[in-house]
């Protein structure tokens, strides 16, 4: 397995434990899914806090799984670690003969293991082969995307997944460069992106290549398509009283999460009826209004947590008395919003 690469500090750890606790502390054995296991920081804390809970941990990165298995060795009789992408959750649960789960955590984005490993190609600040696959045993690399996509396809990826306003200029620079020589290194790509962006725009918003590298990573790993499938599947798997927590790191992930949760937190019945028709009530209760942001102490301790957005919900019975759309009920929304200090973190860790 080798020495651990990257620094692992779970994002908003205490807050995640607080939100999951009512579901996992109920009497009897409980099942918790960590859909993005990573280096297992969140998973380890959940297993330690809930001695009767069984963990199902998914990750597409074999290296991360190996480190997670070693970290969780003392819980070996309560864990099922699976090499899978989170949109494969239904098949994973079926294979384990688990009809329902009580907790689910998605900690999206790229993990510190991947980001800090020079040979993985995720970081624009380090020269490495253009790979960017979270699972290096399958799929196309960023090098294949950069050198194989048409100008229009490249511009679309950068504009949609990176929200890059200079997508067309960057795509043109890439096409010109690859006509001379194949683009194979992250450093050369970062340089091309920087040269394509006007000087005034380079002075704000961080590294000029940040959005391009994000877009390529999302494209290579099909992150958003997988999330659009995985979230409904996870919500379907939750038992009544079960809870889901999602940590997102950019607006595209957060928008998908918001829409998936909001759709189930509303009634589907006719609005002009005085009573709710059976089966048309909301099936989710949002645990806070809007997305929860990291506190200043968390960001100061770990700048990678600066962009995190947390959303959480609880599965409810649509026919139960008092079931209603929106948020509220047994748990008041967390106060403090931007000033909340719920632990220190690093982006995209399990």
XYZ file of C-alpha atoms in Angstrom:
350
model
C 0.000 0.000 0.000
C 2.867 2.342 0.727
C 3.008 5.513 2.787
C -0.093 7.702 2.884
C 0.075 10.560 0.425
C -1.783 13.731 1.331
C -3.015 15.215 4.583
C -6.404 13.980 5.746
C -8.606 16.134 7.980
C -12.342 15.498 7.483
C -14.493 18.497 6.586
C -17.141 19.621 9.108
C -16.659 16.382 11.008
C -18.490 17.319 14.218
C -21.389 18.849 12.307
C -21.776 15.733 10.148
C -21.784 13.528 13.249
C -24.364 15.810 14.877
C -26.681 15.590 11.876
C -26.357 11.818 11.456
C -26.635 10.954 15.148
C -30.461 10.942 15.474
C -30.693 8.341 12.700
C -27.771 6.164 13.764
C -28.456 6.303 17.510
C -31.874 4.620 17.246
C -32.162 1.218 18.956
C -30.970 -1.810 17.037
C -28.329 -2.337 14.344
C -28.065 0.522 11.860
C -26.488 0.853 8.408
C -24.521 3.907 7.308
C -23.290 4.488 3.751
C -20.215 6.594 3.128
C -20.638 7.074 -0.609
C -17.259 8.802 -0.986
C -15.100 6.924 1.499
C -11.785 8.576 0.661
C -9.322 8.143 3.511
C -12.173 7.221 5.898
C -11.986 10.113 8.339
C -15.748 10.570 8.521
C -16.305 6.802 8.456
C -13.925 6.172 11.351
C -15.685 8.783 13.483
C -19.138 7.339 12.696
C -18.054 3.796 13.599
C -16.458 4.975 16.844
C -19.527 6.986 17.847
C -22.076 4.273 16.975
C -20.911 0.794 18.067
C -23.928 -0.963 16.537
C -23.644 0.697 13.144
C -22.469 -1.209 10.068
C -20.595 0.805 7.446
C -20.884 0.430 3.687
C -18.040 2.428 2.166
C -17.760 3.146 -1.565
C -14.843 4.631 -3.450
C -13.689 4.445 -7.047
C -10.030 4.970 -6.102
C -8.295 1.664 -5.258
C -5.464 3.477 -3.471
C -7.940 5.298 -1.208
C -9.737 2.027 -0.468
C -6.498 0.369 0.584
C -5.682 3.186 3.015
C -9.272 3.212 4.319
C -9.207 -0.540 4.932
C -6.026 -0.210 6.989
C -7.430 2.729 8.946
C -10.666 0.891 9.747
C -9.054 -2.444 10.545
C -10.253 -2.418 14.166
C -13.845 -2.253 12.867
C -13.347 -5.086 10.370
C -16.426 -6.993 11.546
C -18.675 -3.974 10.877
C -17.479 -2.722 7.492
C -18.110 -3.490 3.847
C -15.699 -1.558 1.609
C -16.530 -1.671 -2.084
C -14.671 -0.493 -5.185
C -17.514 1.373 -6.864
C -18.746 4.785 -7.969
C -21.590 6.191 -5.887
C -24.129 5.830 -8.686
C -23.660 2.062 -8.289
C -25.160 2.216 -4.781
C -28.343 0.228 -5.580
C -26.297 -2.686 -6.932
C -23.931 -2.539 -3.946
C -26.805 -2.641 -1.445
C -28.511 -5.453 -3.348
C -25.286 -7.454 -3.338
C -25.062 -7.046 0.442
C -28.774 -7.902 0.866
C -29.470 -4.537 2.526
C -32.969 -3.278 1.676
C -32.539 0.047 3.450
C -29.993 2.293 5.179
C -30.154 4.769 8.048
C -27.448 7.271 7.163
C -25.738 8.415 3.978
C -22.820 10.826 3.566
C -21.583 12.279 0.291
C -18.321 14.235 0.579
C -17.878 15.300 -3.009
C -14.918 16.643 -4.968
C -11.315 15.536 -5.192
C -9.644 14.093 -2.098
C -6.367 15.279 -0.612
C -4.872 11.895 -1.525
C -5.540 12.654 -5.185
C -4.801 16.373 -5.038
C -1.496 16.070 -3.201
C -0.119 13.166 -5.240
C 2.042 14.699 -8.005
C 1.621 11.731 -10.353
C -2.198 11.952 -10.458
C -2.335 15.157 -12.544
C -5.102 16.903 -10.570
C -3.058 19.899 -9.424
C -2.237 22.819 -11.702
C 0.577 23.865 -9.345
C 2.576 20.657 -9.932
C 3.914 19.206 -13.157
C 2.535 15.723 -13.795
C 1.086 13.575 -16.578
C -2.446 14.671 -17.493
C -4.388 11.819 -15.950
C -7.051 13.093 -13.470
C -8.834 9.736 -13.216
C -9.997 8.935 -9.714
C -9.854 5.283 -10.746
C -6.650 4.903 -12.747
C -7.679 1.441 -13.909
C -10.547 2.617 -16.124
C -11.779 5.404 -18.351
C -10.222 8.132 -20.464
C -7.519 10.441 -19.140
C -7.446 14.223 -19.215
C -4.680 13.926 -21.788
C -7.061 12.078 -24.114
C -9.743 14.726 -23.594
C -7.380 17.643 -24.174
C -5.860 16.141 -27.296
C -8.930 14.402 -28.705
C -11.943 16.658 -28.205
C -12.924 19.147 -30.886
C -12.733 22.867 -30.227
C -16.472 22.986 -29.617
C -16.434 20.030 -27.232
C -13.544 21.482 -25.250
C -15.209 24.887 -25.007
C -18.438 23.271 -23.805
C -16.664 21.291 -21.072
C -14.796 24.362 -19.823
C -17.853 26.613 -19.972
C -20.340 24.200 -18.374
C -18.216 22.317 -15.844
C -15.692 25.043 -15.077
C -17.986 28.064 -15.517
C -15.042 29.517 -17.419
C -15.953 32.723 -19.291
C -12.848 32.460 -21.499
C -13.643 28.876 -22.534
C -13.487 29.614 -26.251
C -10.083 31.316 -26.033
C -8.632 28.509 -23.943
C -9.998 25.855 -26.306
C -8.443 27.706 -29.260
C -5.063 27.832 -27.532
C -5.226 24.110 -26.767
C -6.090 23.234 -30.375
C -3.226 25.393 -31.724
C -0.737 23.901 -29.288
C -1.661 20.279 -29.949
C -1.205 20.798 -33.691
C 2.468 21.410 -32.882
C 2.883 18.745 -30.218
C 0.672 16.576 -28.049
C -0.133 18.161 -24.661
C 0.896 15.683 -21.997
C 1.759 17.648 -18.850
C -0.320 19.540 -16.305
C 2.271 22.324 -16.174
C 2.063 22.951 -19.926
C -1.724 22.986 -19.842
C -1.753 25.414 -16.906
C 0.641 27.669 -18.814
C -1.588 27.616 -21.909
C -4.618 28.529 -19.839
C -2.798 31.381 -18.146
C -1.631 32.775 -21.485
C -5.201 32.611 -22.836
C -6.778 34.706 -20.088
C -6.445 38.514 -20.280
C -4.074 39.999 -17.715
C -6.758 41.993 -15.829
C -8.812 38.802 -15.319
C -5.754 36.932 -14.018
C -5.415 39.313 -11.094
C -8.510 38.037 -9.278
C -10.198 34.705 -8.582
C -7.170 32.589 -7.715
C -5.038 30.591 -10.123
C -6.197 31.148 -13.733
C -6.125 27.396 -14.461
C -8.352 26.449 -11.505
C -11.618 26.379 -13.465
C -10.123 24.524 -16.425
C -8.676 21.779 -14.231
C -11.984 21.459 -12.361
C -13.861 21.120 -15.646
C -11.532 18.453 -17.014
C -11.670 16.482 -13.771
C -15.463 16.500 -13.801
C -15.552 15.425 -17.439
C -12.993 12.638 -16.993
C -14.759 11.187 -13.957
C -18.381 11.848 -15.022
C -18.900 13.374 -11.599
C -22.107 15.307 -12.195
C -23.808 12.571 -14.198
C -22.997 10.094 -11.435
C -24.294 12.474 -8.765
C -27.581 13.043 -10.600
C -28.169 9.279 -10.465
C -26.700 8.628 -7.023
C -28.646 11.156 -4.950
C -32.140 9.848 -5.840
C -30.908 6.292 -5.291
C -29.540 7.187 -1.862
C -32.777 8.930 -0.886
C -34.785 5.906 -2.044
C -32.624 3.658 0.149
C -33.144 5.692 3.340
C -35.480 4.247 5.963
C -38.045 6.550 7.569
C -36.042 8.589 10.076
C -32.846 8.038 8.091
C -30.662 11.017 7.263
C -28.536 12.158 4.328
C -25.719 14.723 4.480
C -24.019 16.158 1.377
C -20.839 18.230 1.302
C -20.420 20.041 -2.037
C -17.460 22.101 -3.193
C -18.727 24.025 -6.201
C -22.013 25.447 -7.400
C -22.750 22.674 -9.902
C -22.674 19.949 -7.235
C -24.640 22.092 -4.816
C -27.315 22.913 -7.416
C -27.893 19.213 -8.159
C -28.091 18.479 -4.430
C -30.466 21.357 -3.756
C -32.831 20.284 -6.519
C -32.800 16.611 -5.465
C -33.672 17.473 -1.868
C -36.155 20.254 -2.591
C -38.182 18.084 -4.959
C -38.888 15.555 -2.212
C -39.478 18.134 0.516
C -42.629 19.363 -1.259
C -46.069 17.859 -1.627
C -46.901 16.375 -5.008
C -50.661 16.687 -4.509
C -52.983 19.348 -5.969
C -52.463 22.653 -4.172
C -56.163 23.529 -4.026
C -57.217 20.519 -1.912
C -57.858 21.122 1.813
C -56.174 17.838 2.790
C -53.144 15.923 1.558
C -53.974 12.948 -0.627
C -52.418 9.666 0.564
C -48.915 9.229 -0.831
C -48.587 12.825 -2.039
C -46.991 14.363 1.031
C -43.312 15.268 1.207
C -40.906 12.395 1.814
C -38.062 14.561 3.118
C -37.641 17.110 5.853
C -34.821 19.579 5.227
C -32.676 19.959 8.333
C -31.793 23.570 7.672
C -32.833 26.322 5.311
C -30.359 26.617 2.461
C -26.745 25.498 2.457
C -24.600 25.679 5.568
C -21.227 27.358 5.081
C -17.951 26.698 6.904
C -16.996 28.791 9.896
C -14.065 31.172 9.926
C -12.062 28.927 12.247
C -12.489 25.956 9.927
C -11.355 27.906 6.884
C -8.406 29.391 8.759
C -7.281 25.925 9.842
C -7.766 24.413 6.389
C -8.233 26.724 3.370
C -9.423 23.787 1.243
C -12.652 23.813 3.248
C -13.458 27.371 2.171
C -15.814 26.375 -0.634
C -17.774 23.649 1.172
C -21.584 23.808 1.247
C -23.491 21.411 3.496
C -27.081 20.272 2.927
C -28.937 17.661 4.969
C -32.362 16.040 5.077
C -34.348 13.371 6.936
C -36.638 10.774 5.365
C -40.229 11.109 6.629
C -43.465 9.207 6.125
C -45.587 11.174 3.610
C -48.778 9.868 5.205
C -47.795 10.513 8.813
C -49.766 13.133 10.710
C -47.920 16.418 10.686
C -45.886 15.577 7.589
C -45.457 18.781 5.660
C -43.106 20.324 3.125
C -40.155 22.500 3.915
C -37.919 22.303 6.973
C -38.523 22.372 10.684
C -40.008 20.040 13.249
C -37.904 18.146 15.719
C -34.617 19.832 14.816
C -34.397 23.572 14.507
C -32.159 24.868 11.687
C -28.586 25.331 12.784
C -27.910 28.893 13.772
C -24.814 30.801 12.923
C -24.534 29.982 9.219
C -21.289 31.456 8.081
C -19.877 31.716 11.585
C -20.493 28.042 12.456
C -17.367 26.201 13.544
C -18.124 22.509 13.138
C -14.674 21.028 12.801
C -11.720 21.414 10.496
C -11.586 19.916 7.038
C -10.006 19.301 3.723
C -11.890 19.281 0.474
C -13.569 16.144 -0.755
C -12.475 13.767 2.001
C -14.374 10.764 3.241
